[in-house]
mmCIF file of C-alpha atoms in Angstrom:
data_model
loop_
_atom_site.group_PDB
_atom_site.id
_atom_site.type_symbol
_atom_site.label_atom_id
_atom_site.label_comp_id
_atom_site.label_asym_id
_atom_site.label_seq_id
_atom_site.Cartn_x
_atom_site.Cartn_y
_atom_site.Cartn_z
ATOM 1 C CA MET A 1 48.966 186.316 132.559
ATOM 2 C CA GLY A 2 52.768 186.174 131.684
ATOM 3 C CA LYS A 3 54.079 184.197 129.048
ATOM 4 C CA GLY A 4 55.469 180.833 129.708
ATOM 5 C CA LEU A 5 59.348 179.753 129.105
ATOM 6 C CA PRO A 6 59.951 178.093 125.513
ATOM 7 C CA PRO A 7 60.299 174.317 125.936
ATOM 8 C CA GLN A 8 63.887 173.353 126.351
ATOM 9 C CA PRO A 9 65.272 170.762 124.078
ATOM 10 C CA SER A 10 65.456 167.388 125.902
ATOM 11 C CA PHE A 11 69.446 165.938 125.728
ATOM 12 C CA ASP A 12 69.451 162.150 126.484
ATOM 13 C CA VAL A 13 73.053 161.602 126.936
ATOM 14 C CA GLU A 14 72.852 157.964 126.388
ATOM 15 C CA SER A 15 71.405 158.230 123.232
ATOM 16 C CA GLN A 16 73.458 160.647 122.157
ATOM 17 C CA TYR A 17 76.443 158.357 122.984
ATOM 18 C CA HIS A 18 74.799 155.713 120.876
ATOM 19 C CA ARG A 19 74.337 157.969 118.171
ATOM 20 C CA THR A 20 78.172 159.131 118.119
ATOM 21 C CA ARG A 21 79.720 155.591 118.763
ATOM 22 C CA PRO A 22 81.338 154.316 115.742
ATOM 23 C CA PRO A 23 80.312 150.958 114.534
ATOM 24 C CA PRO A 24 82.461 147.884 115.750
ATOM 25 C CA PRO A 25 85.034 146.959 113.091
ATOM 26 C CA PRO A 26 83.873 144.538 110.810
ATOM 27 C CA MET A 27 85.199 140.444 111.404
ATOM 28 C CA PHE A 28 86.858 138.453 108.832
ATOM 29 C CA LEU A 29 87.125 135.004 109.157
ATOM 30 C CA PRO A 30 88.910 132.687 106.587
ATOM 31 C CA PRO A 31 87.137 130.193 104.800
ATOM 32 C CA VAL A 32 86.470 126.678 105.974
ATOM 33 C CA PRO A 33 89.256 124.577 104.240
ATOM 34 C CA GLU A 34 87.335 121.483 102.042
ATOM 35 C CA PRO A 35 88.779 118.206 102.843
ATOM 36 C CA TRP A 36 91.377 116.488 100.632
ATOM 37 C CA ILE A 37 90.197 113.724 98.628
ATOM 38 C CA ALA A 38 92.104 110.635 100.460
ATOM 39 C CA TRP A 39 93.832 108.476 97.680
ATOM 40 C CA LEU A 40 97.295 107.757 98.481
ATOM 41 C CA LEU A 41 96.700 105.571 101.781
ATOM 42 C CA PRO A 42 93.838 103.658 100.043
ATOM 43 C CA LEU A 43 96.457 102.874 97.383
ATOM 44 C CA VAL A 44 98.639 101.777 100.190
ATOM 45 C CA PHE A 45 96.020 99.404 101.339
ATOM 46 C CA VAL A 46 95.388 98.202 97.757
ATOM 47 C CA ALA A 47 99.209 97.986 97.346
ATOM 48 C CA ASN A 48 99.905 95.855 100.410
ATOM 49 C CA ILE A 49 97.103 93.454 99.452
ATOM 50 C CA VAL A 50 98.483 92.895 95.996
ATOM 51 C CA MET A 51 102.149 92.383 97.706
ATOM 52 C CA PHE A 52 100.714 89.543 99.910
ATOM 53 C CA CYS A 53 99.113 87.764 97.270
ATOM 54 C CA VAL A 54 102.035 87.871 95.229
ATOM 55 C CA THR A 55 103.979 86.791 98.241
ATOM 56 C CA MET A 56 101.472 83.675 98.906
ATOM 57 C CA TYR A 57 101.905 82.750 95.278
ATOM 58 C CA VAL A 58 105.570 82.629 95.455
ATOM 59 C CA ASN A 59 105.632 80.729 98.904
ATOM 60 C CA ASP A 60 103.766 77.819 96.871
ATOM 61 C CA CYS A 61 103.151 75.721 99.983
ATOM 62 C CA PRO A 62 102.262 72.545 98.039
ATOM 63 C CA GLY A 63 105.022 72.849 96.070
ATOM 64 C CA THR A 64 107.599 73.674 98.467
ATOM 65 C CA THR A 65 107.033 71.214 101.180
ATOM 66 C CA GLY A 66 105.758 68.573 98.958
ATOM 67 C CA ARG A 67 102.905 67.647 101.393
ATOM 68 C CA PRO A 68 99.755 69.669 100.184
ATOM 69 C CA ASP A 69 97.871 67.798 102.955
ATOM 70 C CA LYS A 70 100.073 69.748 105.276
ATOM 71 C CA CYS A 71 99.203 72.987 103.887
ATOM 72 C CA LEU A 72 96.339 74.742 105.532
ATOM 73 C CA LEU A 73 92.984 75.281 103.448
ATOM 74 C CA TYR A 74 94.921 73.767 100.649
ATOM 75 C CA ASP A 75 91.324 72.654 99.545
ATOM 76 C CA TYR A 76 90.417 75.655 98.771
ATOM 77 C CA LEU A 77 93.220 77.940 97.973
ATOM 78 C CA GLY A 78 95.401 75.565 96.119
ATOM 79 C CA ARG A 79 99.200 77.181 95.566
ATOM 80 C CA PHE A 80 97.911 80.287 97.984
ATOM 81 C CA SER A 81 97.490 77.769 100.937
ATOM 82 C CA PHE A 82 98.959 79.042 104.103
ATOM 83 C CA GLN A 83 102.290 77.439 105.857
ATOM 84 C CA PRO A 84 101.308 74.757 108.594
ATOM 85 C CA PHE A 85 100.623 76.284 112.098
ATOM 86 C CA LYS A 86 104.083 74.911 113.561
ATOM 87 C CA ASP A 87 105.820 76.863 110.778
ATOM 88 C CA ASN A 88 103.736 80.370 110.693
ATOM 89 C CA PRO A 89 100.821 80.662 113.096
ATOM 90 C CA LEU A 90 99.913 83.850 111.747
ATOM 91 C CA LEU A 91 98.399 82.192 108.363
ATOM 92 C CA GLY A 92 101.143 83.514 106.007
ATOM 93 C CA PRO A 93 104.329 82.391 104.174
ATOM 94 C CA SER A 94 107.406 80.805 105.083
ATOM 95 C CA LEU A 95 110.302 82.995 106.794
ATOM 96 C CA ILE A 96 112.744 81.630 103.477
ATOM 97 C CA THR A 97 110.008 83.448 101.030
ATOM 98 C CA LEU A 98 109.661 86.591 103.317
ATOM 99 C CA LYS A 99 113.476 87.002 103.186
ATOM 100 C CA ARG A 100 113.680 86.306 99.410
ATOM 101 C CA LEU A 101 111.219 89.007 98.764
ATOM 102 C CA GLY A 102 112.928 91.683 100.706
ATOM 103 C CA ALA A 103 112.308 90.972 104.519
ATOM 104 C CA LEU A 104 114.715 92.962 106.865
ATOM 105 C CA ASP A 105 117.710 90.858 107.996
ATOM 106 C CA TRP A 106 120.467 92.637 109.811
ATOM 107 C CA LYS A 107 122.983 90.180 108.322
ATOM 108 C CA LEU A 108 121.964 90.916 104.732
ATOM 109 C CA VAL A 109 121.487 94.875 105.152
ATOM 110 C CA VAL A 110 124.757 95.295 107.262
ATOM 111 C CA ARG A 111 127.050 92.729 105.750
ATOM 112 C CA GLY A 112 125.212 92.022 102.457
ATOM 113 C CA LYS A 113 124.963 96.000 101.966
ATOM 114 C CA GLN A 114 121.242 95.328 100.973
ATOM 115 C CA ALA A 115 120.091 98.642 102.252
ATOM 116 C CA TRP A 116 116.638 98.234 100.079
ATOM 117 C CA ARG A 117 115.582 96.114 102.503
ATOM 118 C CA LEU A 118 114.947 99.047 104.682
ATOM 119 C CA MET A 119 112.107 99.926 102.450
ATOM 120 C CA SER A 120 111.031 96.670 101.074
ATOM 121 C CA CYS A 121 110.194 95.073 104.175
ATOM 122 C CA MET A 122 107.519 97.864 104.785
ATOM 123 C CA TRP A 123 105.627 95.801 101.973
ATOM 124 C CA LEU A 124 105.728 92.391 103.436
ATOM 125 C CA HIS A 125 103.498 90.788 106.088
ATOM 126 C CA ALA A 126 103.739 87.504 107.968
ATOM 127 C CA GLY A 127 100.437 86.511 107.542
ATOM 128 C CA VAL A 128 96.509 87.245 106.982
ATOM 129 C CA ILE A 129 96.101 88.178 110.959
ATOM 130 C CA HIS A 130 99.347 90.452 110.552
ATOM 131 C CA LEU A 131 98.048 92.290 107.389
ATOM 132 C CA LEU A 132 94.581 92.414 109.062
ATOM 133 C CA VAL A 133 95.619 94.453 111.981
ATOM 134 C CA ASN A 134 97.470 96.606 109.991
ATOM 135 C CA MET A 135 95.597 97.569 107.236
ATOM 136 C CA ILE A 136 92.634 98.437 109.682
ATOM 137 C CA SER A 137 95.055 100.611 111.603
ATOM 138 C CA LEU A 138 96.107 102.037 108.290
ATOM 139 C CA LEU A 139 92.327 103.323 106.929
ATOM 140 C CA SER A 140 91.088 104.009 110.625
ATOM 141 C CA ILE A 141 94.184 106.687 111.386
ATOM 142 C CA GLY A 142 95.471 107.416 108.088
ATOM 143 C CA ILE A 143 92.322 108.555 106.162
ATOM 144 C CA ARG A 144 91.579 111.244 108.362
ATOM 145 C CA LEU A 145 95.067 112.661 108.382
ATOM 146 C CA GLU A 146 95.104 112.578 104.498
ATOM 147 C CA GLN A 147 91.907 114.560 104.427
ATOM 148 C CA GLU A 148 93.219 116.974 106.865
ATOM 149 C CA PHE A 149 96.734 117.499 105.679
ATOM 150 C CA GLY A 150 96.813 115.954 101.889
ATOM 151 C CA PHE A 151 98.458 113.039 100.221
ATOM 152 C CA LEU A 152 101.905 114.535 99.638
ATOM 153 C CA ARG A 153 102.502 115.421 103.573
ATOM 154 C CA ILE A 154 101.151 112.406 105.048
ATOM 155 C CA GLY A 155 102.737 110.232 102.385
ATOM 156 C CA LEU A 156 106.284 111.705 103.556
ATOM 157 C CA VAL A 157 105.592 111.415 107.290
ATOM 158 C CA TYR A 158 104.475 107.559 106.003
ATOM 159 C CA MET A 159 107.652 106.815 104.449
ATOM 160 C CA LEU A 160 109.693 108.595 107.053
ATOM 161 C CA SER A 161 108.324 106.913 109.410
ATOM 162 C CA GLY A 162 108.578 103.697 108.021
ATOM 163 C CA PHE A 163 112.353 103.692 107.230
ATOM 164 C CA GLY A 164 113.122 104.920 110.856
ATOM 165 C CA GLY A 165 110.984 101.711 111.901
ATOM 166 C CA SER A 166 113.196 99.751 109.836
ATOM 167 C CA LEU A 167 116.597 101.426 110.753
ATOM 168 C CA SER A 168 115.706 101.100 114.489
ATOM 169 C CA SER A 169 114.769 97.427 114.106
ATOM 170 C CA ALA A 170 118.015 96.752 112.236
ATOM 171 C CA LEU A 171 120.303 98.448 114.645
ATOM 172 C CA ALA A 172 118.468 96.659 117.819
ATOM 173 C CA ASN A 173 120.720 94.086 119.292
ATOM 174 C CA GLY A 174 117.680 91.710 120.040
ATOM 175 C CA ARG A 175 116.588 91.421 116.198
ATOM 176 C CA LYS A 176 120.104 90.538 114.866
ATOM 177 C CA GLN A 177 118.964 86.704 114.859
ATOM 178 C CA THR A 178 115.570 87.136 113.414
ATOM 179 C CA ILE A 179 114.002 88.639 110.226
ATOM 180 C CA SER A 180 111.409 91.614 110.284
ATOM 181 C CA VAL A 181 108.494 92.600 108.082
ATOM 182 C CA GLY A 182 105.209 94.659 108.119
ATOM 183 C CA ALA A 183 104.185 98.582 108.066
ATOM 184 C CA SER A 184 103.880 98.822 111.977
ATOM 185 C CA GLY A 185 106.827 101.393 111.945
ATOM 186 C CA ALA A 186 104.960 103.640 109.421
ATOM 187 C CA LEU A 187 101.749 103.178 110.902
ATOM 188 C CA PHE A 188 103.218 103.871 114.438
ATOM 189 C CA GLY A 189 104.617 106.926 112.825
ATOM 190 C CA LEU A 190 101.094 108.154 111.858
ATOM 191 C CA LEU A 191 100.319 107.882 115.271
ATOM 192 C CA GLY A 192 103.310 109.681 116.550
ATOM 193 C CA ALA A 193 102.316 112.475 113.896
ATOM 194 C CA MET A 194 98.786 112.934 115.298
ATOM 195 C CA LEU A 195 100.243 113.437 118.799
ATOM 196 C CA SER A 196 102.992 115.912 117.737
ATOM 197 C CA GLU A 197 100.131 117.832 115.249
ATOM 198 C CA LEU A 198 98.427 118.032 118.633
ATOM 199 C CA PHE A 199 101.089 119.875 120.490
ATOM 200 C CA THR A 200 101.850 122.179 117.590
ATOM 201 C CA ASN A 201 98.587 123.272 116.596
ATOM 202 C CA TRP A 202 97.130 123.396 120.415
ATOM 203 C CA THR A 203 95.370 126.754 120.019
ATOM 204 C CA ASN A 204 93.271 125.227 117.314
ATOM 205 C CA TYR A 205 91.755 122.506 119.682
ATOM 206 C CA ARG A 206 88.846 123.150 121.976
ATOM 207 C CA ASN A 207 88.486 120.142 123.893
ATOM 208 C CA LYS A 208 92.255 119.958 124.478
ATOM 209 C CA CYS A 209 92.621 117.640 127.587
ATOM 210 C CA GLN A 210 90.253 115.345 126.272
ATOM 211 C CA THR A 211 91.749 114.854 122.951
ATOM 212 C CA LEU A 212 95.291 114.582 124.443
ATOM 213 C CA THR A 213 94.023 111.908 126.949
ATOM 214 C CA THR A 214 92.448 109.882 124.141
ATOM 215 C CA MET A 215 95.342 110.172 121.862
ATOM 216 C CA VAL A 216 97.579 108.689 124.593
ATOM 217 C CA LEU A 217 95.619 106.011 125.598
ATOM 218 C CA ILE A 218 95.141 104.875 122.001
ATOM 219 C CA ILE A 219 99.217 105.236 121.882
ATOM 220 C CA GLY A 220 99.752 103.624 124.858
ATOM 221 C CA LEU A 221 97.565 100.456 124.014
ATOM 222 C CA ASN A 222 99.131 100.110 120.401
ATOM 223 C CA LEU A 223 102.964 99.878 122.350
ATOM 224 C CA ALA A 224 101.918 97.829 124.703
ATOM 225 C CA VAL A 225 101.041 95.172 121.899
ATOM 226 C CA GLY A 226 104.907 95.518 121.189
ATOM 227 C CA PHE A 227 105.728 93.491 124.059
ATOM 228 C CA LEU A 228 103.926 90.457 123.117
ATOM 229 C CA PRO A 229 106.473 87.651 121.964
ATOM 230 C CA HIS A 230 107.633 87.552 118.346
ATOM 231 C CA VAL A 231 106.662 91.327 117.682
ATOM 232 C CA ASP A 232 109.184 93.806 117.009
ATOM 233 C CA ASN A 233 108.829 96.745 119.152
ATOM 234 C CA SER A 234 111.940 98.501 118.269
ATOM 235 C CA ALA A 235 110.440 99.155 114.626
ATOM 236 C CA HIS A 236 107.257 100.353 116.582
ATOM 237 C CA ILE A 237 109.120 102.747 118.632
ATOM 238 C CA GLY A 238 111.580 103.794 115.947
ATOM 239 C CA GLY A 239 108.616 104.513 113.558
ATOM 240 C CA PHE A 240 106.673 106.551 116.226
ATOM 241 C CA ILE A 241 109.810 108.833 117.300
ATOM 242 C CA SER A 242 110.219 109.402 113.266
ATOM 243 C CA GLY A 243 106.722 110.231 112.834
ATOM 244 C CA PHE A 244 106.356 112.219 116.095
ATOM 245 C CA LEU A 245 109.612 114.282 114.718
ATOM 246 C CA ALA A 246 108.157 114.838 111.275
ATOM 247 C CA GLY A 247 104.633 115.834 112.401
ATOM 248 C CA PHE A 248 106.353 119.077 113.887
ATOM 249 C CA ILE A 249 107.659 119.932 110.424
ATOM 250 C CA LEU A 250 105.122 118.999 107.906
ATOM 251 C CA LEU A 251 101.770 119.045 110.058
ATOM 252 C CA MET A 252 101.932 122.991 111.200
ATOM 253 C CA HIS A 253 98.447 124.923 110.663
ATOM 254 C CA PRO A 254 98.247 128.548 111.375
ATOM 255 C CA GLN A 255 96.860 129.280 114.815
ATOM 256 C CA PHE A 256 93.359 130.010 115.615
ATOM 257 C CA GLY A 257 92.148 133.722 114.519
ATOM 258 C CA TYR A 258 94.855 134.120 111.778
ATOM 259 C CA VAL A 259 93.174 135.705 109.020
ATOM 260 C CA SER A 260 95.391 135.689 105.582
ATOM 261 C CA ARG A 261 95.654 139.166 103.847
ATOM 262 C CA LYS A 262 94.009 137.764 100.707
ATOM 263 C CA HIS A 263 90.798 137.279 103.002
ATOM 264 C CA ILE A 264 90.717 141.014 104.015
ATOM 265 C CA PRO A 265 88.718 143.299 101.626
ATOM 266 C CA PRO A 266 90.706 146.227 100.310
ATOM 267 C CA GLY A 267 90.821 149.432 102.181
ATOM 268 C CA TYR A 268 90.664 147.625 105.405
ATOM 269 C CA ASP A 269 93.088 147.306 107.960
ATOM 270 C CA ILE A 270 93.145 145.093 111.149
ATOM 271 C CA LYS A 271 94.891 146.696 113.893
ATOM 272 C CA HIS A 272 95.498 143.810 116.197
ATOM 273 C CA LYS A 273 96.429 140.974 113.528
ATOM 274 C CA VAL A 274 97.048 137.555 114.812
ATOM 275 C CA PRO A 275 100.447 135.954 113.516
ATOM 276 C CA LYS A 276 100.134 132.828 111.549
ATOM 277 C CA HIS A 277 102.205 131.118 113.940
ATOM 278 C CA LYS A 278 103.737 131.253 117.273
ATOM 279 C CA CYS A 279 107.328 131.166 118.449
ATOM 280 C CA TYR A 280 107.024 127.619 119.918
ATOM 281 C CA GLN A 281 105.632 126.199 116.598
ATOM 282 C CA TYR A 282 109.144 127.473 114.787
ATOM 283 C CA LEU A 283 111.206 126.317 117.678
ATOM 284 C CA LEU A 284 109.515 122.872 117.547
ATOM 285 C CA LEU A 285 109.789 122.703 113.887
ATOM 286 C CA VAL A 286 113.908 123.681 114.182
ATOM 287 C CA ILE A 287 114.468 121.227 117.147
ATOM 288 C CA SER A 288 112.728 118.377 114.830
ATOM 289 C CA PHE A 289 114.480 118.836 111.836
ATOM 290 C CA VAL A 290 117.982 118.981 113.768
ATOM 291 C CA LEU A 291 117.065 115.530 115.444
ATOM 292 C CA LEU A 292 115.815 113.867 112.132
ATOM 293 C CA ILE A 293 118.773 114.964 110.392
ATOM 294 C CA MET A 294 121.265 113.836 113.361
ATOM 295 C CA GLY A 295 119.224 110.506 114.235
#
């Protein structure tokens, strides 16, 4: 009997490939940022409430009219009671009181050189209804933005938008015979900043179309309210544009997939590193900055 051939070693190409294939490169993800504690806009909320109480105290409807029975809710509020409906249907003070405390009046700003009214009018409200609507909007819009971007950036957007809305109101021809009060310009600025933040941080959103549609609907409904009688839509539009431009400057996030060098362990290198920002983000920032300075 002849001797058999020695067994040949088996060679599995697929298993050999898996043994020699290098391991995939490690994935590095930045830590999820913790939300900021929102305290500035709640403080603005309290300041507006306190300022309205001061306004009603200064107004003193029973003392100024000499007819306490004509003042609304005099039996319950006394000195803080509201002007008659024919004077103020929003349950608030008289126009004279608002003007004394810093309402926006075109004649006083331009001819009287009282530019401080461009800022003081943001803290006054025409009545309880006006105050209630604005404060609900402030908390529902502002708290989320402050938690995401911090008090400094949102505070700057709020003040810039309020100033832009006041300036637009003062320059509008249709407002030269009336006065204007309220934080509506600043609030519309927050809406504008939300929209520009969506555009400049487009890569960070998953449901882009749904988010954009919802935001446009909210902004459109709020702007439509400005066409009602006795509503200063020029302040709304001016505040919205100011906030929209400020959002491109102040609310820019790193794009999706960017990892900072400090979050990469020593000895590792990422070949295809995602840049921190896209070119269009820098372009929008520069254009918005130029428009804010010029406008």
